[in-house]
Coordinates of C-alpha atoms in Angstrom, one line a residue:
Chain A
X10 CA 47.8 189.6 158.5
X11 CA 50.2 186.8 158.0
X12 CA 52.7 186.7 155.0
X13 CA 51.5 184.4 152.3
X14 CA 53.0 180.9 152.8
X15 CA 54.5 179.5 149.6
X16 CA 52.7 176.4 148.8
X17 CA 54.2 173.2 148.3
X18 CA 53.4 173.9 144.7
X19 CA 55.0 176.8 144.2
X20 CA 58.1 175.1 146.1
X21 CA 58.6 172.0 143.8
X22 CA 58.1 174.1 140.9
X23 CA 61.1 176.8 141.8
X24 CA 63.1 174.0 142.5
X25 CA 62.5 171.8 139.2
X26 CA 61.7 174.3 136.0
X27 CA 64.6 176.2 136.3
X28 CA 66.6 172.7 135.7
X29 CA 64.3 171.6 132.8
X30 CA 64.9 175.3 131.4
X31 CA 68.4 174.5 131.7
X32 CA 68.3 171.9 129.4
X33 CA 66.3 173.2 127.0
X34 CA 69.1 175.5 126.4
X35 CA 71.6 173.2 126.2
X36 CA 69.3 170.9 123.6
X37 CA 69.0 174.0 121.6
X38 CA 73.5 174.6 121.5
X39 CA 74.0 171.0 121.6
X40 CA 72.5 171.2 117.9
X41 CA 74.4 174.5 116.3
X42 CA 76.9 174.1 117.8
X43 CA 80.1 173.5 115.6
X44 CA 82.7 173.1 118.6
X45 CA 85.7 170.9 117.7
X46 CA 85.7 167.0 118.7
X47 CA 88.2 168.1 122.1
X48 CA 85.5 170.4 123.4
X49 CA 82.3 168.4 122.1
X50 CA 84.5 165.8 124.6
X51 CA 84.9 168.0 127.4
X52 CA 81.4 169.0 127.3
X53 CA 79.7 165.7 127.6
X54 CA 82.0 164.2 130.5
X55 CA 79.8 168.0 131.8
X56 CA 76.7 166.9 130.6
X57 CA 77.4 163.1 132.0
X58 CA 78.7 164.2 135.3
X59 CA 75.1 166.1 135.9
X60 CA 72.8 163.3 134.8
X61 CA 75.2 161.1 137.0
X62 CA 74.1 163.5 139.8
X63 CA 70.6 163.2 139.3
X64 CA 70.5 159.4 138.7
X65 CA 72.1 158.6 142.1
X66 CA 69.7 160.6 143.6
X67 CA 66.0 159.1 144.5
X68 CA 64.6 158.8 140.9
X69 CA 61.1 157.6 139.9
X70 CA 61.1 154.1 138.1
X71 CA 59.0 155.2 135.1
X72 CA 57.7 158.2 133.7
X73 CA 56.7 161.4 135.7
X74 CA 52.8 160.7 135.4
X75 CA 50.2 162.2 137.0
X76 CA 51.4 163.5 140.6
X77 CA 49.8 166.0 143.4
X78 CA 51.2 167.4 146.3
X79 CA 50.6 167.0 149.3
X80 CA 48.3 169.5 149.5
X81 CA 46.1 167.7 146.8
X82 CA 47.6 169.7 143.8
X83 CA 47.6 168.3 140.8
X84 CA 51.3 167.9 138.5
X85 CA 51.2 166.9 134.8
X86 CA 54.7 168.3 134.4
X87 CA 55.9 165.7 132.2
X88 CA 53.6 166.5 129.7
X89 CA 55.7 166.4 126.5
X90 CA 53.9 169.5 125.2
X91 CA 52.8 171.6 128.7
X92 CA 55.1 169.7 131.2
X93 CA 57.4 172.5 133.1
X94 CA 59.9 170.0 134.1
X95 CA 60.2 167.9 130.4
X96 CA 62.9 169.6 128.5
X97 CA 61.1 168.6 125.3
X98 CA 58.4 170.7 126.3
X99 CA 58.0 174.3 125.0
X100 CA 56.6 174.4 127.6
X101 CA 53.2 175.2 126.1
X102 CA 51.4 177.8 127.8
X103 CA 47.6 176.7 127.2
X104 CA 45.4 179.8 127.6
X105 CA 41.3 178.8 128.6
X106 CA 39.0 181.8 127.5
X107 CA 35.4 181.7 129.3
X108 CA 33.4 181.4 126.0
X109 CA 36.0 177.6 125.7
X110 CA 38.1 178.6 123.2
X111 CA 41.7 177.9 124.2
X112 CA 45.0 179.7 123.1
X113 CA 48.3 179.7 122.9
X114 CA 51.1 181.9 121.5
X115 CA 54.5 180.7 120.9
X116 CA 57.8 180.4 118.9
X117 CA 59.6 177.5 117.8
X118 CA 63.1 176.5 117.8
X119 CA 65.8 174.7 116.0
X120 CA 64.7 171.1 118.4
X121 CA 61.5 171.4 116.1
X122 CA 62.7 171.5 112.8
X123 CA 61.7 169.2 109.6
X124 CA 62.1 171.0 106.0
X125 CA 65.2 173.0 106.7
X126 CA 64.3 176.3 108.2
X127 CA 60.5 175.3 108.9
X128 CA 58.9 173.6 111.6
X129 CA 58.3 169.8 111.1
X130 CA 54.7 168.9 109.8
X131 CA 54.7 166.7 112.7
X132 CA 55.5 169.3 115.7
X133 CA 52.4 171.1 113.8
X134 CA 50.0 168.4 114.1
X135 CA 51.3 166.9 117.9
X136 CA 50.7 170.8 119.2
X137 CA 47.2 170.9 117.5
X138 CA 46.4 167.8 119.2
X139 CA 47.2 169.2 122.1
X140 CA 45.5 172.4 121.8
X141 CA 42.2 170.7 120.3
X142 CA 42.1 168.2 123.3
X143 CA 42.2 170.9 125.6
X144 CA 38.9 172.6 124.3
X145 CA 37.6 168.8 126.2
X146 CA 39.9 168.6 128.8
X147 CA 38.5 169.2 132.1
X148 CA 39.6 168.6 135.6
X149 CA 39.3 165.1 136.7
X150 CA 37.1 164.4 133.1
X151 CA 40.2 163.4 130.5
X152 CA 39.6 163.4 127.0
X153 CA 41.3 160.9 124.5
X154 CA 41.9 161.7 120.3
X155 CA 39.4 159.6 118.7
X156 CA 40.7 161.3 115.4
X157 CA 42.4 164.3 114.0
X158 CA 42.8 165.4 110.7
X159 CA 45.3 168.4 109.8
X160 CA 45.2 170.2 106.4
X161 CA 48.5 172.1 105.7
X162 CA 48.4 175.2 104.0
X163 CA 52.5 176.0 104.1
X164 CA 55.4 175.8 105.6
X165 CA 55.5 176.7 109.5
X166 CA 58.9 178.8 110.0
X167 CA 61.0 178.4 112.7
X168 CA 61.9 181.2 115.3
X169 CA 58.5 183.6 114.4
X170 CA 55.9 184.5 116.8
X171 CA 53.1 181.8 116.2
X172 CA 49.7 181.3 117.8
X173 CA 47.7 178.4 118.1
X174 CA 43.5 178.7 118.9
X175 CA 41.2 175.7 119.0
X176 CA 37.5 175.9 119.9
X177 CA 34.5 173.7 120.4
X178 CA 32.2 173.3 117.4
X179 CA 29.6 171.3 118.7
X180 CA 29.2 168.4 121.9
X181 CA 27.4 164.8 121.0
X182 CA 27.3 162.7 124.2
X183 CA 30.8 162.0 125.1
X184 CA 32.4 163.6 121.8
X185 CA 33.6 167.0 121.3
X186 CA 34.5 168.2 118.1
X187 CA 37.0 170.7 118.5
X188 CA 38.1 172.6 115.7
X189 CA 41.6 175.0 115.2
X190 CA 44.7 176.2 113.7
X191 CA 48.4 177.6 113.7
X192 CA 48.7 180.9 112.5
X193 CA 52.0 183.0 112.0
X194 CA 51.6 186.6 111.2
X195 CA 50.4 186.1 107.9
X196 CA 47.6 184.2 108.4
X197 CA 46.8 180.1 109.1
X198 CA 49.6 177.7 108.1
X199 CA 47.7 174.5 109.7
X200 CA 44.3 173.9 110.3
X201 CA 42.9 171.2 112.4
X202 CA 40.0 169.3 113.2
X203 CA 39.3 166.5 116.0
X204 CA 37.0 164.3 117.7
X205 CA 37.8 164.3 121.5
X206 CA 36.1 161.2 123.5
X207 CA 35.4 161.2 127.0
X208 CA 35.9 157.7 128.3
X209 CA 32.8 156.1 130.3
X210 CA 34.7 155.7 133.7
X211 CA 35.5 159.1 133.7
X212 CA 31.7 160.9 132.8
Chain B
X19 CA 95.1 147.4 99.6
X20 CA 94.2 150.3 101.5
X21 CA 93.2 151.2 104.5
X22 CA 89.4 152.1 104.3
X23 CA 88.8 155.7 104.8
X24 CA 87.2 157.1 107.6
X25 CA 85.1 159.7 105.7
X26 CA 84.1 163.4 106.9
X27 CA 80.8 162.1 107.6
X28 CA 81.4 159.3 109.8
X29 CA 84.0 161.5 111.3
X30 CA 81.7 164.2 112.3
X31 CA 78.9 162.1 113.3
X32 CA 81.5 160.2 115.7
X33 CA 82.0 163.3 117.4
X34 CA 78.7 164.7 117.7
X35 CA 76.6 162.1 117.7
X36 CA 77.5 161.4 121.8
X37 CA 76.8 164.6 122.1
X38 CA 73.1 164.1 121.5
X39 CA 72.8 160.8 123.2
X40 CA 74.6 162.4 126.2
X41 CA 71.8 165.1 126.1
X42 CA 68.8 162.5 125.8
X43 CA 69.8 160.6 129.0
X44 CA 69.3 164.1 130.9
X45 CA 66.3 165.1 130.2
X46 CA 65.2 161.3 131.1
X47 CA 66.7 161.7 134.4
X48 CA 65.9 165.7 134.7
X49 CA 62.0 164.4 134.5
X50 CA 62.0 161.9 136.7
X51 CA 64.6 162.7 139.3
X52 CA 63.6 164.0 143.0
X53 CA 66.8 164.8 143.8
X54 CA 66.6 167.8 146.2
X55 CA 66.6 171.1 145.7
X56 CA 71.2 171.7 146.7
X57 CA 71.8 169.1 144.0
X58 CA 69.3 170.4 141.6
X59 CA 71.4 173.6 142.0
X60 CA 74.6 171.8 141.6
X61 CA 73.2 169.9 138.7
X62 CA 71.9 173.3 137.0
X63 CA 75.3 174.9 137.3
X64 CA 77.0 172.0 135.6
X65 CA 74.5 172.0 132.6
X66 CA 75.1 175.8 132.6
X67 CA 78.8 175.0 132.7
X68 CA 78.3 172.5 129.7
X69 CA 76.4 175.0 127.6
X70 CA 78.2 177.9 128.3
X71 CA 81.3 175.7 126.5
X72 CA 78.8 175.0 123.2
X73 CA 78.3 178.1 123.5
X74 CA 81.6 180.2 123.5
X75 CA 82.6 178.0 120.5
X76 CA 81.6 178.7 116.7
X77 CA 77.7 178.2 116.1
X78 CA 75.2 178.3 113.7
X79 CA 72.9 181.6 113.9
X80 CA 69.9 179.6 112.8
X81 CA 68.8 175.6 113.5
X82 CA 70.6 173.2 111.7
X83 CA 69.0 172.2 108.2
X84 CA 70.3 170.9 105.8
X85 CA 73.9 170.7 105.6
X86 CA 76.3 168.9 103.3
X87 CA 80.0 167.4 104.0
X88 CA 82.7 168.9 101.6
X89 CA 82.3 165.2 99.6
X90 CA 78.7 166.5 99.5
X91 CA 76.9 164.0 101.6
X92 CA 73.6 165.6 102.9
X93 CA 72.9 165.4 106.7
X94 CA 69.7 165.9 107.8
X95 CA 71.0 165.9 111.2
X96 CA 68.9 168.6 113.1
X97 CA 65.7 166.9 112.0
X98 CA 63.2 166.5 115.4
X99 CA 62.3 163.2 114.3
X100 CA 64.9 161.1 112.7
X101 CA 68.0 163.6 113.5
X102 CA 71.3 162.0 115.1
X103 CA 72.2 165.4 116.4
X104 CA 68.7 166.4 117.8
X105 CA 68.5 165.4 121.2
X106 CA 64.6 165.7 120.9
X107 CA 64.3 163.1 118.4
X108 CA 64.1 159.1 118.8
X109 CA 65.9 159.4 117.2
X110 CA 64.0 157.5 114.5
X111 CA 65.9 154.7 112.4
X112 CA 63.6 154.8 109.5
X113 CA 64.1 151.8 106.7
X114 CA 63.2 151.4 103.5
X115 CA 62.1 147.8 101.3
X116 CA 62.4 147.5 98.1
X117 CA 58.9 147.5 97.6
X118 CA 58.5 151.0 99.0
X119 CA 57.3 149.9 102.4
X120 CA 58.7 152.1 105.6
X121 CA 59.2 150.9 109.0
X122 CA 61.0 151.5 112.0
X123 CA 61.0 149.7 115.8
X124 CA 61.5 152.1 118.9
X125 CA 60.0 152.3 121.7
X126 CA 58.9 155.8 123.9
X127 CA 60.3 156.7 127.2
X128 CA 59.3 159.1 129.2
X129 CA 59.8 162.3 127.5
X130 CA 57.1 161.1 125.0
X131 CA 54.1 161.4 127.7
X132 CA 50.9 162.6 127.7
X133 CA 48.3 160.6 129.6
X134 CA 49.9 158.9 132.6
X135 CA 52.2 156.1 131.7
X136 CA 51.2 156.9 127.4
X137 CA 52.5 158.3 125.0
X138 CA 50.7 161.9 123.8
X139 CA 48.4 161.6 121.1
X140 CA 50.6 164.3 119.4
X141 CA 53.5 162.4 119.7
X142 CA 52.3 159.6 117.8
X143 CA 50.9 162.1 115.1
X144 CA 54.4 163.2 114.7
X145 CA 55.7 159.9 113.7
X146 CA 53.2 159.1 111.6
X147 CA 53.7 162.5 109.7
X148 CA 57.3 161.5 109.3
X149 CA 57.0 157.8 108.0
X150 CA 53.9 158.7 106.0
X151 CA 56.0 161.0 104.5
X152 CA 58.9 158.9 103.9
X153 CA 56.9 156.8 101.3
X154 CA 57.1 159.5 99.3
X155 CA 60.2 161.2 100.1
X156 CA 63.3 160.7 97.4
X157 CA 66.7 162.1 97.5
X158 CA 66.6 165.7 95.8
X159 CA 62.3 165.3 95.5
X160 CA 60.9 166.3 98.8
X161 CA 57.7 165.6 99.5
X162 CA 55.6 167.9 102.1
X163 CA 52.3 166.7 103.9
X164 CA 48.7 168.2 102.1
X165 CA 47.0 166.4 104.6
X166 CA 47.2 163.7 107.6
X167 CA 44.4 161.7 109.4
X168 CA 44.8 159.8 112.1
X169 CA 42.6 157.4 114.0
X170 CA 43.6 156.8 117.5
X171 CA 42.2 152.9 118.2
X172 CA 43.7 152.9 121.7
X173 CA 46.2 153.9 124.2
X174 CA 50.0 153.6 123.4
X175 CA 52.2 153.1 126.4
X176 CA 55.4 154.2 127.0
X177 CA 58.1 151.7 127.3
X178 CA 57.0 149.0 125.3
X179 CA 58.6 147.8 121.6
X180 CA 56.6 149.9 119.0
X181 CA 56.2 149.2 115.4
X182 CA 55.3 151.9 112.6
X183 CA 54.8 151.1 109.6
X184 CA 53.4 153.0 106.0
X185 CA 53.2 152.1 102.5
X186 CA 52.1 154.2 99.1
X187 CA 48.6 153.4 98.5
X188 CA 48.2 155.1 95.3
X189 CA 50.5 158.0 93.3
X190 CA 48.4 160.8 91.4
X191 CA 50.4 163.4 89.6
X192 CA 52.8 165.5 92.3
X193 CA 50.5 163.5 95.3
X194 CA 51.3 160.1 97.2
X195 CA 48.6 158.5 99.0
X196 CA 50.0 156.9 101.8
X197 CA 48.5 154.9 105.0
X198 CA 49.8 153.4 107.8
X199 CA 50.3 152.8 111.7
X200 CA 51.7 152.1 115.1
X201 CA 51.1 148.7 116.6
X202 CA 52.3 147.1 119.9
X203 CA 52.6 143.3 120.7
X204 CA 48.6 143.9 120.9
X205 CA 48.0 144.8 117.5
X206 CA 47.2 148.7 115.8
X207 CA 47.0 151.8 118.3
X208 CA 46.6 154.3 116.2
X209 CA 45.8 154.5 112.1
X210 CA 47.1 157.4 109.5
X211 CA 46.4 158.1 106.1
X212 CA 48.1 161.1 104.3
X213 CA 48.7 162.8 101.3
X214 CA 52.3 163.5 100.5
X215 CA 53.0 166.4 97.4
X216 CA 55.8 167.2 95.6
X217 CA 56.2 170.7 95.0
X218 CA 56.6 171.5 91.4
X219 CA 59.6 173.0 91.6
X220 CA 61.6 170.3 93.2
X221 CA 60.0 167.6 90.6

């Protein structure tokens, strides 16, 4: 039996997360840390020197889009909420149940914060747009937000274990209404409801 | 007559305020770079390097908040939206009018994806959230969102000059009704309305 090749896949993405995880850890110091203005200096000729790197290597013009191997492998890794190689990313690691209910569990970081301390009512609501879509999503059938509407129960903290869960209420021609929440240990914080649209072209 | 002062604010935010801007060109470049995997390496060890430096040097234990000069000027600074010193954030220039419209032009690189070449849905709910909210935020009275809809009209693309604007629609007791939008050249892409509260114990 021959060894298992490493796909192409599997190649690009052991070669670019580890640099995107990189970042994110350097996001996450850049903001606490209180270093003085000669080291803050030192450290962004760093930082400068390694996106110099990168840029004068062969760079895409725009953003990272929609990509596939050669192999015929799909990438969204630029996703700003699921994208292993955007540093903005958690990434979010969108769990798909066989009854269509979709989870994720998580924690969230000083890069997220609004009210000091607390996640930012924003974050909430751009990661339970996310999770929501994805109840529609399916491969090669995009779904768009028609609407979204988020009820906030309290404040979202920082640095706890949190789980997001979104699930399909009910399917009317191309619109699925999707329905979920954020929950920390003590219960919901956000809940969430949206209308996801499946473009014509796409059915 | 005197020199002007330099205060402690505009000294810190000199010195840390690269820092984050230094940060937000790598993780443009980190996305879309296809550099190869010996200069990824390189390029990992050098943001390593740079964090280990943040790192070694006094910093916070938690995220940023809501910190204060020793003259007592608040900075908001960690804030994932509108924070100078979050690398994640815009960040967001957010103005006021007299009249108690906000606004603010920007535009969304690619960071900010979701659907190829757009910015995610959740991204623009996060912005929204934020200048909804700052209709109703006052210095010392902060206001947290109840509830946020949002009505997504069409695609926003990355790139392009952006325009979001909110104004108070009506004020009832602790709560502020607020609407408003992002636009491109083309007119409205997506719609919000929110309500805004002040807790009672910051009123």
């Amino acid at each position: 039996m021959p060894s298992w090749p490493v796909s192409e896949l599997e190649q690009l993405r052991s070669v670019y997360e580890p640099l995107a995880q990189s970042v994110r850890r350097l996001i996450d110091v850049s903001i606490r840390t209180r270093a003085d203005a000669m080291t803050v200096k030192s450290v962004i000729d760093k930082i400068n020197g390694a996106a110099d790197e990168l840029a004068s290597a062969p760079m895409r013009d725009g953003s990272f889009g929609l990509e596939h191997t050669t192999e015929g492998q799909p990438m969204v890794w630029g996703n700003v909420v699921m994208g292993v190689r955007n540093p903005v990313a958690l990434p979010l690691d969108v769990q798909h149940e066989a009854d269509g209910t979709v989870w994720a569990e998580f924690a969230l970081g000083c890069a997220y914060e609004g009210p000091p301390g607390h996640v930012h009512g924003g974050v909430c609501a751009m990661l339970l747009d996310h999770i929501l879509g994805a109840t529609a999503h399916l491969p090669g059938k995009p779904a768009y937000t028609g609407t979204l509407t988020l009820r906030y129960l309290r404040g979202t903290r920082l640095d706890r274990p949190l789980r997001a869960h979104a699930h399909v209420d009910r399917v009317e021609g191309s619109k699925t209404f999707a329905v979920g929440h954020i929950a920390d240990a003590d219960g919901v914080t956000v809940e969430a409801e949206g209308v996801f649209i499946h473009p014509k072209g796409a059915r």
